[in-house]
Short mmCIF file of C-alpha atoms and ligand atoms in Angstrom, two decimals:
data_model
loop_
_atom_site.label_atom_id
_atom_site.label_comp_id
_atom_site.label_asym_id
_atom_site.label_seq_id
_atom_site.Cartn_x
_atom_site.Cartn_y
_atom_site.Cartn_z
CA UNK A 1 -56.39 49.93 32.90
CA UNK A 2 -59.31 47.97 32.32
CA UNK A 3 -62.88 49.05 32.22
CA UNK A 4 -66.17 47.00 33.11
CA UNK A 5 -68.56 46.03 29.83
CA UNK A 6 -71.79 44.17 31.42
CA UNK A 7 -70.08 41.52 33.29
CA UNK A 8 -67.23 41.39 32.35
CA UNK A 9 -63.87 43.46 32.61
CA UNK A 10 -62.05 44.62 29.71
CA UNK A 11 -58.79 46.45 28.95
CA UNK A 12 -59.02 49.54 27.69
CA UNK A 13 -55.27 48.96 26.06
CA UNK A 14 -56.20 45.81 24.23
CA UNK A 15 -59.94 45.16 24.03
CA UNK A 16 -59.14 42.75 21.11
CA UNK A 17 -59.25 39.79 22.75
CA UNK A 18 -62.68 40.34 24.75
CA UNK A 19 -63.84 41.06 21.09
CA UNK A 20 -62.01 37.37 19.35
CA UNK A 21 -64.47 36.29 22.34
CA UNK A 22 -67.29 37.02 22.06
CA UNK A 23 -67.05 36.26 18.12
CA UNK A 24 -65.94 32.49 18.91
CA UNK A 25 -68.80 32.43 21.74
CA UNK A 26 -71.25 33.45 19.58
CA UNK A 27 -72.97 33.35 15.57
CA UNK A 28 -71.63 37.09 15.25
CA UNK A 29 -74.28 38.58 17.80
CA UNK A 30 -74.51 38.25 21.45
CA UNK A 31 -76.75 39.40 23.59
CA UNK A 32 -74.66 42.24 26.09
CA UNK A 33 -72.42 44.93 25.24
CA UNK A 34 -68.90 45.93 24.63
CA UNK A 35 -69.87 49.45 25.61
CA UNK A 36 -68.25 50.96 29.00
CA UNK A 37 -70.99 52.77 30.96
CA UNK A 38 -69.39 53.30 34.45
CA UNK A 39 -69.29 57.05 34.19
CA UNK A 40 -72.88 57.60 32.28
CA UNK A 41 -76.12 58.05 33.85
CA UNK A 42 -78.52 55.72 34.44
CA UNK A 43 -80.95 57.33 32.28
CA UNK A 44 -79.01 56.43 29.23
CA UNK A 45 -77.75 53.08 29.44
CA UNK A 46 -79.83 50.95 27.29
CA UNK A 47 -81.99 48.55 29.03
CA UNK A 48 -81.71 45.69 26.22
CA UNK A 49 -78.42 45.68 24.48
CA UNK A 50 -77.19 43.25 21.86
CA UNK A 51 -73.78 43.29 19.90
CA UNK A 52 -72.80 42.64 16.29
CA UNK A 53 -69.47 41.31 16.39
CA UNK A 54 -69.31 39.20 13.16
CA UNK A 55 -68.26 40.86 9.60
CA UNK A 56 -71.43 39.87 8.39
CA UNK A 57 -73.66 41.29 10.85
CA UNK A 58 -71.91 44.58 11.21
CA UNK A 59 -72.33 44.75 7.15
CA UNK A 60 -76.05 43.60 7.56
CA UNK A 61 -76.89 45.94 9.99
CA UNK A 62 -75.43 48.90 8.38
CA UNK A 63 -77.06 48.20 5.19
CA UNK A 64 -80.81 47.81 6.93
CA UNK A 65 -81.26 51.53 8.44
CA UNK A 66 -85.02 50.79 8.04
CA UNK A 67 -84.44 48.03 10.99
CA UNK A 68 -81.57 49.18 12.43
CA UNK A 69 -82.33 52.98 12.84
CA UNK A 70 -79.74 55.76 13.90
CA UNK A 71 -82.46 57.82 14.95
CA UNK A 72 -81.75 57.55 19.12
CA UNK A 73 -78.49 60.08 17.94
CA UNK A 74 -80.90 62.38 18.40
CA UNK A 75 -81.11 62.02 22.40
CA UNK A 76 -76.86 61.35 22.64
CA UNK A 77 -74.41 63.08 20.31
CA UNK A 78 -77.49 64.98 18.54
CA UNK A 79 -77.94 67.33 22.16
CA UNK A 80 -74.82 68.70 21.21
CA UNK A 81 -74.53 68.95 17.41
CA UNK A 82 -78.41 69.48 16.89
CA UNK A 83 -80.45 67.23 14.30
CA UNK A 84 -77.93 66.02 11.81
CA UNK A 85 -77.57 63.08 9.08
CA UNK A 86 -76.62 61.26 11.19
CA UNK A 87 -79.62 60.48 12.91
CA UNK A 88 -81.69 60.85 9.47
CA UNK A 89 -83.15 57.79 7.47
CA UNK A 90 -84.72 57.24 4.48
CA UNK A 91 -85.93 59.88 1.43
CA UNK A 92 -84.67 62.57 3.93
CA UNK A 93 -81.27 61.35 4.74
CA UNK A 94 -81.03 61.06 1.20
CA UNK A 95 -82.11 64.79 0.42
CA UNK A 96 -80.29 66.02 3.04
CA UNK A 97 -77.20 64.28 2.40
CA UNK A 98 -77.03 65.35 -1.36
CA UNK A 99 -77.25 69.20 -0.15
CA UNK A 100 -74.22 68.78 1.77
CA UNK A 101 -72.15 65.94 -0.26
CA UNK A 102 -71.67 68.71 -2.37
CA UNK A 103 -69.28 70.55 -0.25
CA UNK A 104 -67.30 67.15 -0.70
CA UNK A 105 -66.70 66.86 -4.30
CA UNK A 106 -63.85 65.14 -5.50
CA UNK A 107 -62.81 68.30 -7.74
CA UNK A 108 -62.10 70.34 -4.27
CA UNK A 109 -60.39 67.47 -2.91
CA UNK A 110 -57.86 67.74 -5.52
CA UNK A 111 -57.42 71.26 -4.96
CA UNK A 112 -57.49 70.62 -0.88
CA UNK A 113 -54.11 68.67 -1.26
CA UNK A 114 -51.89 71.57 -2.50
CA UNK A 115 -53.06 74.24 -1.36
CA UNK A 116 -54.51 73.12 2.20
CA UNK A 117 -53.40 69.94 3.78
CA UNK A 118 -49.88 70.23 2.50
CA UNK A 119 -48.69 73.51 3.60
CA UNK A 120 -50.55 73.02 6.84
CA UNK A 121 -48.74 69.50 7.21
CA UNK A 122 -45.17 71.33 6.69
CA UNK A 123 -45.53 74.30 8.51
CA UNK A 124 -46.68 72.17 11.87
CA UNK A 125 -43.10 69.97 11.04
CA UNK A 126 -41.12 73.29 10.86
CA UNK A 127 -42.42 73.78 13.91
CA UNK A 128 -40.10 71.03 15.55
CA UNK A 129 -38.01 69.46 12.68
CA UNK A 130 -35.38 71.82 14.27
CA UNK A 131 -35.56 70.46 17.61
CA UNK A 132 -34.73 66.42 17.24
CA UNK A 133 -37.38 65.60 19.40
CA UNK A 134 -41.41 65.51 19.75
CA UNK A 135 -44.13 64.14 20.78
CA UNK A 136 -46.39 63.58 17.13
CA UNK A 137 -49.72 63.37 19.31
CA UNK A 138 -49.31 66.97 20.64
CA UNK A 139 -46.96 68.73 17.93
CA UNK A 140 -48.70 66.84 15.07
CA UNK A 141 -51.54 64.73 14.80
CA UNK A 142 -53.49 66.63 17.30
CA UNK A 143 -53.34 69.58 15.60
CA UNK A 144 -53.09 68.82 11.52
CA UNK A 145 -56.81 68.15 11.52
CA UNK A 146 -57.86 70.98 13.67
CA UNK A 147 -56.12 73.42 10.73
CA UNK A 148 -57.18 71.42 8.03
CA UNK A 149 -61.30 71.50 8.98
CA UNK A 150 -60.69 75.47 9.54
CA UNK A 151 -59.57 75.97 6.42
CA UNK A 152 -62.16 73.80 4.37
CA UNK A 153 -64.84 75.98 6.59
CA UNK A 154 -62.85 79.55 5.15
CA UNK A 155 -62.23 80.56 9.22
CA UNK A 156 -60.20 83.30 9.61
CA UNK A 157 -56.88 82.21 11.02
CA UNK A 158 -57.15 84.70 13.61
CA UNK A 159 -59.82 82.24 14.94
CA UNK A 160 -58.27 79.46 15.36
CA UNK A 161 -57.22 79.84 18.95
CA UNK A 162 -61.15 79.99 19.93
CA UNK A 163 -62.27 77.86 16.88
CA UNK A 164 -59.89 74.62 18.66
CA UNK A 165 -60.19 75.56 21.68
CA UNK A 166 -64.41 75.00 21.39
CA UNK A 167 -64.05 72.25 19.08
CA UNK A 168 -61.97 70.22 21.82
CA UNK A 169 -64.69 70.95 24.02
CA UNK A 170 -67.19 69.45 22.41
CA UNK A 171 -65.87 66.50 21.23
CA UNK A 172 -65.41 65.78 24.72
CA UNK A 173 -68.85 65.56 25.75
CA UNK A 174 -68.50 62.54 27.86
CA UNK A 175 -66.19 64.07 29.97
CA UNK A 176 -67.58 67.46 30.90
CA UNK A 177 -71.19 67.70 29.56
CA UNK A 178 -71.77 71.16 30.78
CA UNK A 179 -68.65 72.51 29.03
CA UNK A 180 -69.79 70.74 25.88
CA UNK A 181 -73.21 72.31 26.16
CA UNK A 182 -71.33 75.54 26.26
CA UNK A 183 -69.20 74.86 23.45
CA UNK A 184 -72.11 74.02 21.54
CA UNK A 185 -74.14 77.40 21.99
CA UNK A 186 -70.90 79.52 21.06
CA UNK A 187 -69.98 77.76 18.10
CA UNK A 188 -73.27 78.19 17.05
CA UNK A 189 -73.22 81.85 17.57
CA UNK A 190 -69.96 81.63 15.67
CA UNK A 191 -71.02 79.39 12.93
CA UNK A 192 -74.42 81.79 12.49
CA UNK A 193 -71.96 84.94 11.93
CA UNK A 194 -69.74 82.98 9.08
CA UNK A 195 -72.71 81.68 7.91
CA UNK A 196 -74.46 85.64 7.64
CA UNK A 197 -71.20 86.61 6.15
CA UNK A 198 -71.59 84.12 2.71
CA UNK A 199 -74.61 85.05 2.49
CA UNK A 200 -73.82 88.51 1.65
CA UNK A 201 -70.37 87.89 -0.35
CA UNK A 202 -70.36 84.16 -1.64
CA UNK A 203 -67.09 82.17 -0.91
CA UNK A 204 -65.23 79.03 -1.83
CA UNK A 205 -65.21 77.57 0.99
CA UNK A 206 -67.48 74.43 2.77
CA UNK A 207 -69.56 77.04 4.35
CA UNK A 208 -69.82 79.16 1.36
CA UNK A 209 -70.91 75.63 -0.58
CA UNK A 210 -73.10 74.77 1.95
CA UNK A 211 -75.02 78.16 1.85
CA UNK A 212 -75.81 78.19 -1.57
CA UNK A 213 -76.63 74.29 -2.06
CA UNK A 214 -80.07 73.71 -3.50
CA UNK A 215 -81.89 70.28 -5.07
CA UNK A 216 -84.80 71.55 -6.45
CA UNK A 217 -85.11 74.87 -5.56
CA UNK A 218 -84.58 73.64 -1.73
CA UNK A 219 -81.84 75.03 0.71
CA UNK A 220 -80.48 74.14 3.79
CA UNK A 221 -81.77 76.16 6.76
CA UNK A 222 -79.46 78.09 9.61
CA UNK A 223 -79.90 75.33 11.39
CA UNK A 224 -79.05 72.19 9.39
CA UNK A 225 -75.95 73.92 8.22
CA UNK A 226 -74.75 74.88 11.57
CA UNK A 227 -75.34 71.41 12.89
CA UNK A 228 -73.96 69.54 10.34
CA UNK A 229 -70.67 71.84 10.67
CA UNK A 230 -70.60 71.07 14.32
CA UNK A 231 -71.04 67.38 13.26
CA UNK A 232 -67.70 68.11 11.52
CA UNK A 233 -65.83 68.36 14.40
CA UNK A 234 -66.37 65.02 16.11
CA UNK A 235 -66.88 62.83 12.89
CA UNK A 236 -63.92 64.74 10.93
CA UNK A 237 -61.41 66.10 13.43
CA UNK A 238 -61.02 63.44 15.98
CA UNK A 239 -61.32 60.34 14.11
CA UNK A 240 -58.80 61.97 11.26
CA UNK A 241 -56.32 62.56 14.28
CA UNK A 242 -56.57 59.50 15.86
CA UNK A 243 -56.45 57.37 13.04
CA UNK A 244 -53.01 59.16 11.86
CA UNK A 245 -51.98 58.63 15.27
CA UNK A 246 -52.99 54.96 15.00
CA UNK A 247 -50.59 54.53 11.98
CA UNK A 248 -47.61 56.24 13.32
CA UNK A 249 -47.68 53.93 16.08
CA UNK A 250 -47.99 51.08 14.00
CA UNK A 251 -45.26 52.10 11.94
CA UNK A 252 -43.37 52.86 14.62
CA UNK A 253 -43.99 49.77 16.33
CA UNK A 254 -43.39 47.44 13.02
CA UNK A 255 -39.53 48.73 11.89
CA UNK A 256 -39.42 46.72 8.83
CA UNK A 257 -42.57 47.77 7.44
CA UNK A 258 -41.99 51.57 8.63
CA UNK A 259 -38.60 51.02 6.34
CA UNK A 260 -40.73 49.52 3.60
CA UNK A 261 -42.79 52.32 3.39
CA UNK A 262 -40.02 55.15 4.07
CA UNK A 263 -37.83 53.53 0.82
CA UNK A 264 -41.04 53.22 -0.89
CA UNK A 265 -43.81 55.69 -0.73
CA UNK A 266 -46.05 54.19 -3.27
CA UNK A 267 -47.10 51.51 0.08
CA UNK A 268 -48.34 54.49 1.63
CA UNK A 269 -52.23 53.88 0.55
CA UNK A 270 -51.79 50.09 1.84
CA UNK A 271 -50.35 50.79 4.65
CA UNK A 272 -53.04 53.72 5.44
CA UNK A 273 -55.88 50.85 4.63
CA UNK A 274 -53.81 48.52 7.11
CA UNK A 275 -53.77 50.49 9.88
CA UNK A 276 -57.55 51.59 9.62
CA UNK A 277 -58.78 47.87 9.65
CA UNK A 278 -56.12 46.56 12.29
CA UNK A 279 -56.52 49.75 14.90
CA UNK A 280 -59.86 51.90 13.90
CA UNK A 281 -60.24 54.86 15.68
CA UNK A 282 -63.62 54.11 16.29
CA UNK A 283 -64.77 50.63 17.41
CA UNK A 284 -68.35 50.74 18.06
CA UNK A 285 -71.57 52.94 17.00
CA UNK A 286 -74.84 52.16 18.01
CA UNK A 287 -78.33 51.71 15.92
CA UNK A 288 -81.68 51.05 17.40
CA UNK A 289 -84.26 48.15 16.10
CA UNK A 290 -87.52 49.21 14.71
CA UNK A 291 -89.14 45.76 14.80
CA UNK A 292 -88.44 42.20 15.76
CA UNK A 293 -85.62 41.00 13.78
CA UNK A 294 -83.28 37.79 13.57
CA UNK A 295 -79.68 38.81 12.74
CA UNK A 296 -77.50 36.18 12.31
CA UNK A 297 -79.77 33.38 13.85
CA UNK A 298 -80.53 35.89 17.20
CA UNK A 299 -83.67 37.29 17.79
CA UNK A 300 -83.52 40.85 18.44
CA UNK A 301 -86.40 42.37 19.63
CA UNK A 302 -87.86 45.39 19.03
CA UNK A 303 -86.90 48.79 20.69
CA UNK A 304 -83.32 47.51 21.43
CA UNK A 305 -79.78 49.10 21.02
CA UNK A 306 -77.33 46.92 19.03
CA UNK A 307 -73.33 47.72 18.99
CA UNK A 308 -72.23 47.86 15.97
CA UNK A 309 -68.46 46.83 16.70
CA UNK A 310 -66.30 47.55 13.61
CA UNK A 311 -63.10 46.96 15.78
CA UNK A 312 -64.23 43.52 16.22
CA UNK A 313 -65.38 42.92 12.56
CA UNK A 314 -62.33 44.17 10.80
CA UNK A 315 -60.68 41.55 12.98
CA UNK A 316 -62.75 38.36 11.49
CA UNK A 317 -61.05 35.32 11.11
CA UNK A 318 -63.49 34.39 8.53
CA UNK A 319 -62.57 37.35 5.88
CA UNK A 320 -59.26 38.14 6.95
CA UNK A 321 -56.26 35.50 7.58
CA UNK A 322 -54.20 36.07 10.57
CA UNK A 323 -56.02 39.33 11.49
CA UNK A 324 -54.27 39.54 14.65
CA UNK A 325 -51.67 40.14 13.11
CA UNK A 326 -50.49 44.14 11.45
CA UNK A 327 -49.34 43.44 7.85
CA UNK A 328 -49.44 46.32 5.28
CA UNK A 329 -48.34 43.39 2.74
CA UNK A 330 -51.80 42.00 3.44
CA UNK A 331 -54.06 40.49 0.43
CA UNK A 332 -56.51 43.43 0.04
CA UNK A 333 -59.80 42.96 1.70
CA UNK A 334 -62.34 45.98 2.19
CA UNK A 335 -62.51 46.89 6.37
CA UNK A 336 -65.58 48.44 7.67
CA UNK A 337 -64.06 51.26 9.35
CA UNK A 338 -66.06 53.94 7.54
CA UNK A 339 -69.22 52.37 7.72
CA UNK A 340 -71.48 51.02 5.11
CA UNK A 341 -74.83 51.25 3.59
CA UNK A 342 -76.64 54.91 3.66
CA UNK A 343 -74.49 56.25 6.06
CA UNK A 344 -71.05 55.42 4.82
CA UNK A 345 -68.94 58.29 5.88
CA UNK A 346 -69.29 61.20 4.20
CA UNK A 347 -65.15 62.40 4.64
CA UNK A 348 -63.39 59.03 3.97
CA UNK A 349 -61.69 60.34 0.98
CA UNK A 350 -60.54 63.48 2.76
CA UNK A 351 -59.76 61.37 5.82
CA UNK A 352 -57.37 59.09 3.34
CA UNK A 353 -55.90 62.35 2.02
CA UNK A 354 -55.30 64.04 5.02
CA UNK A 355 -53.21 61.05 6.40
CA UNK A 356 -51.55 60.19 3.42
CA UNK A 357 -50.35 63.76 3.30
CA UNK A 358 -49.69 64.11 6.81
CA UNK A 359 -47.72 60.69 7.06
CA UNK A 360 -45.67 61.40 3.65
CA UNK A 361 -44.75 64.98 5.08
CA UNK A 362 -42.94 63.21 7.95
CA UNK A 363 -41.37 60.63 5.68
CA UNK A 364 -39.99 62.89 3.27
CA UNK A 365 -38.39 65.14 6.22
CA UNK A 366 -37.24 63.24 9.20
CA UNK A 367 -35.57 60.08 8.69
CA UNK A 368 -34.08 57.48 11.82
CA UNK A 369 -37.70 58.23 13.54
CA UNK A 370 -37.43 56.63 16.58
CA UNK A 371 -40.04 55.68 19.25
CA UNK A 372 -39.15 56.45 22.77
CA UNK A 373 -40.68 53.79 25.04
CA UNK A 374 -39.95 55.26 28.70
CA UNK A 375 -43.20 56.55 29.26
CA UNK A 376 -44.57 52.74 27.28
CA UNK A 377 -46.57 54.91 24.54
CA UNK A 378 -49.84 52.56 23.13
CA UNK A 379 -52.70 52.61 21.68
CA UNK A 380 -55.53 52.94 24.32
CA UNK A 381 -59.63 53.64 24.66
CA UNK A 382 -62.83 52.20 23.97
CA UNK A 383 -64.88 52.93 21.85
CA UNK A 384 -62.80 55.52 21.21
CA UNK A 385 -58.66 54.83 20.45
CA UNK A 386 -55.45 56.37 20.15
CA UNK A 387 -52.06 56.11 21.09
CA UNK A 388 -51.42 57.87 24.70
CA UNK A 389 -48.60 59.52 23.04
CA UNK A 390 -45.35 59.61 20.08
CA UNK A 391 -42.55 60.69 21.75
CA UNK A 392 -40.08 60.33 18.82
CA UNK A 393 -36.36 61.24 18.29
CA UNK A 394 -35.07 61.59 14.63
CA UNK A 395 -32.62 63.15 12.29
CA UNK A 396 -33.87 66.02 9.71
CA UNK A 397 -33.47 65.38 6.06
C1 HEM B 401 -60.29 58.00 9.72
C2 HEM B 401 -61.21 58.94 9.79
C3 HEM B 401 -62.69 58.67 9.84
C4 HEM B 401 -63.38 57.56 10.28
C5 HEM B 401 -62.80 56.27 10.85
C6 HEM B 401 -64.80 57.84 10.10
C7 HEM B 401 -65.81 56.94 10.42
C8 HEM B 401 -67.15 57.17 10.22
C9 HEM B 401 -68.22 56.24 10.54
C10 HEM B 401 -68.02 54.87 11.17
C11 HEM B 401 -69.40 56.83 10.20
C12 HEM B 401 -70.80 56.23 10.39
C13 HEM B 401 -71.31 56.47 11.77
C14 HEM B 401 -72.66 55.88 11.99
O1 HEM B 401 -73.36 55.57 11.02
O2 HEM B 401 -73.06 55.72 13.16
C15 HEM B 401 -69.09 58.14 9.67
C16 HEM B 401 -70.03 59.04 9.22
C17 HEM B 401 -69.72 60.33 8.84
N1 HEM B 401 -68.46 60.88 8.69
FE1 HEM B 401 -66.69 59.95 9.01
N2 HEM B 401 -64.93 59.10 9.60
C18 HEM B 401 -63.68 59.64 9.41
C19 HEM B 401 -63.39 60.89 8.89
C20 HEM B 401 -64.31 61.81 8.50
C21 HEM B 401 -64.01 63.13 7.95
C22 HEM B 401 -62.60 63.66 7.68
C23 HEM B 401 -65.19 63.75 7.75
C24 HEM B 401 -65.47 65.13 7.22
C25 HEM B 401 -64.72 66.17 7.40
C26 HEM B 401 -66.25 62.84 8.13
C27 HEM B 401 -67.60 63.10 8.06
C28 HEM B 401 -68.61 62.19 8.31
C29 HEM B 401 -70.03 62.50 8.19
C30 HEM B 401 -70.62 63.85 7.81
C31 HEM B 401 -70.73 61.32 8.52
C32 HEM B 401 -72.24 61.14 8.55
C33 HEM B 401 -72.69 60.49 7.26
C34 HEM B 401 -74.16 60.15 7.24
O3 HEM B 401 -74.80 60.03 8.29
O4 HEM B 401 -74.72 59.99 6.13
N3 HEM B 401 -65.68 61.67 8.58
N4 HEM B 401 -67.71 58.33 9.68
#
């Protein structure tokens, strides 16, 4: 399947080597876009689009949010999730981001491990460790994150049908924008109620954090707490399960280095940085230029939307030697899959957590995992990717 960017038609299954492309054709930014907008209206595809392709001018771009604004958010994902980080800059990104780093701490993440991700993690494998057989997209990496968030939040586990069911919704907003919409006004409803509740009886829980975080005597509103949860579910839940997803195929797909890291778990944090650089789950964001600016000998001008391809940039033959190429034996060398500059993501340590967890459950439980390749499982989307599926067969330990 291939989809069209500008001109030019690119598969959705490998849009690596459109991206090797445009870096050799260019100084690291071209003028076009690596965006598919076939299915979105008129109304919001940008009129001047340029691309950072280059290592060096996705790291330059993220690090100037003065220039290279995330503000437009507001008018795309922001409809949905309501005025976020995000879409913040400056003194008040800043402020805003402090409130709600706290609920991030590295003392709960030590805690989260134990008492969270790992029993969530096992009981999904008991599940099907009986059976011999599953799919780890559906039975597993679909649904790890899902638990994981509602449990950081305090949900009750009662609602956690509803809870996923909304979630799923609205992260996909460019398929069904109405549902979305819809999904959006309940989970704030639903959000408002938990968020009443800690009020009244503090808890230890994100929410609970989130309602009594103050910097000088300031607090978040309603509002900024429920959108910033919502925010949670697209930046945390999809890009967590997709990125474990990512790996597993990998693995799966590279037997000598899945054996490596089954007779050794200590590669698990390499292999975790490996597969984040070679297949992120999220290739391209967008920022929006404030001014006139050159970027890497280009002249942007003012009032245009630049890609910000990561996918492409992790991929750089100028920082990385044969980055074609999946090797969790790799020299280490610092991908830009979580961003940089002010709006480095917020849940990359949780996101390394959760798959390290989630990936060393299914090591230390199923040996012989084998991919079955009837159905020719890959990796697949842009901007967004994931495998299609992991049907697997194994043994339990
Ligand atoms: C492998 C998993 C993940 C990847 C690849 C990822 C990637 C990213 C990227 C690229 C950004 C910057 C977006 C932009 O500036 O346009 C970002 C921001 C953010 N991420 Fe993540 N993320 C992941 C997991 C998580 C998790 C688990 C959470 C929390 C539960 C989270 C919360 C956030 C938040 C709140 C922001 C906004 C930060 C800000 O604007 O200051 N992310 N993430």
């Amino acid at each position: 399947m291939t989809t069209k960017t500008g001109d030019q038609t690119v598969s959705l299954r490998d849009p690596y080597p459109f991206f090797a492309q445009k870096r050799r054709e260019s100084s690291g930014v071209f003028h076009g876009t690596v965006m598919d907008y076939s299915k979105t209206p008129d109304s919001l595809v940008p009129k001047r689009e340029y691309t950072a392709v280059s290592f060096n001018a996705v790291n330059t771009v993220y690090r100037d949010g003065r220039v290279f604004s995330s503000a437009p958010y507001d008018n795309t994902i922001g409809l949905f999730m309501g005025p976020t980080i995000l879409a913040m800059g400056g003194k008040k990104h800043r402020e805003h981001r402090n409130l709600v780093s706290a609920a991030f701490r590295s003392k709960a993440l030590a805690q989260w491990e134990p008492t969270i991700v790992r029993p969530i993690c096992n009981a999904l494998i008991d599940e099907f460790i009986g059976t011999g057989q599953a799919d780890l997209v559906r039975n597993f990496t679909f649904e790890f994150p899902t638990r994981v968030i509602a449990r950081l939040l305090g949900l009750p586990d009662e609602d956690l049908p509803v809870f996923r069911k909304r979630a799923v919704e609205l992260i996909s907003y460019t398929v069904n924008y109405e549902r979305a919409f819809e999904a959006s006004a309940a989970l704030k409803d639903y959000f408002c109620e938990q968020i009443d509740k800690r009020r009244a009886n503090p808890t230890e829980d994100i929410i609970g954090d989130l309602v009594t975080a103050e910097i000088d005597g300031e607090k978040l509103s309603d509002e900024a707490i429920y959108s910033f949860l919502r925010l949670l579910l697209p930046a945390g839940l999809e890009t967590t399960y997709r990125s474990s997803g990512n790996l597993l195929y990998l693995l799966l797909t590279h037997p000598d280095q899945f054996a490596a890291v089954q007779e050794n778990a200590e590669l698990l944090p390499q292999a975790i940085e490996e597969g984040l650089r070679f297949e992120t789950p999220l290739t391209t964001v967008q920022r929006f230029t404030t001014e006139d600016v050159e970027l890497e000998g280009v002249t942007i001008p003012a009032r245009s939307v630049v890609g910000v391809c990561m996918g492409s940039a992790n991929r750089d033959e100028r920082r990385w030697e044969r980055p074609e190429e999946f090797d969790i034996f790799r020299k280490p060398t610092p991908h830009i899959t979580f961003a940089a500059g002010e709006h480095t993501c917020l849940g990359l340590h949780l996101a390394r957590l959760e798959t390290r967890v989630a990936v060393g459950c299914l090591l230390d439980r199923l040996a012989n995992v084998t991919l079955v390749t009837d159905d020719d499982p890959h990796i697949f989307g842009q901007p967004f990717r994931s495998p299609t599926g992991l049907p697997v067969t194994f043994d339990a330990k």
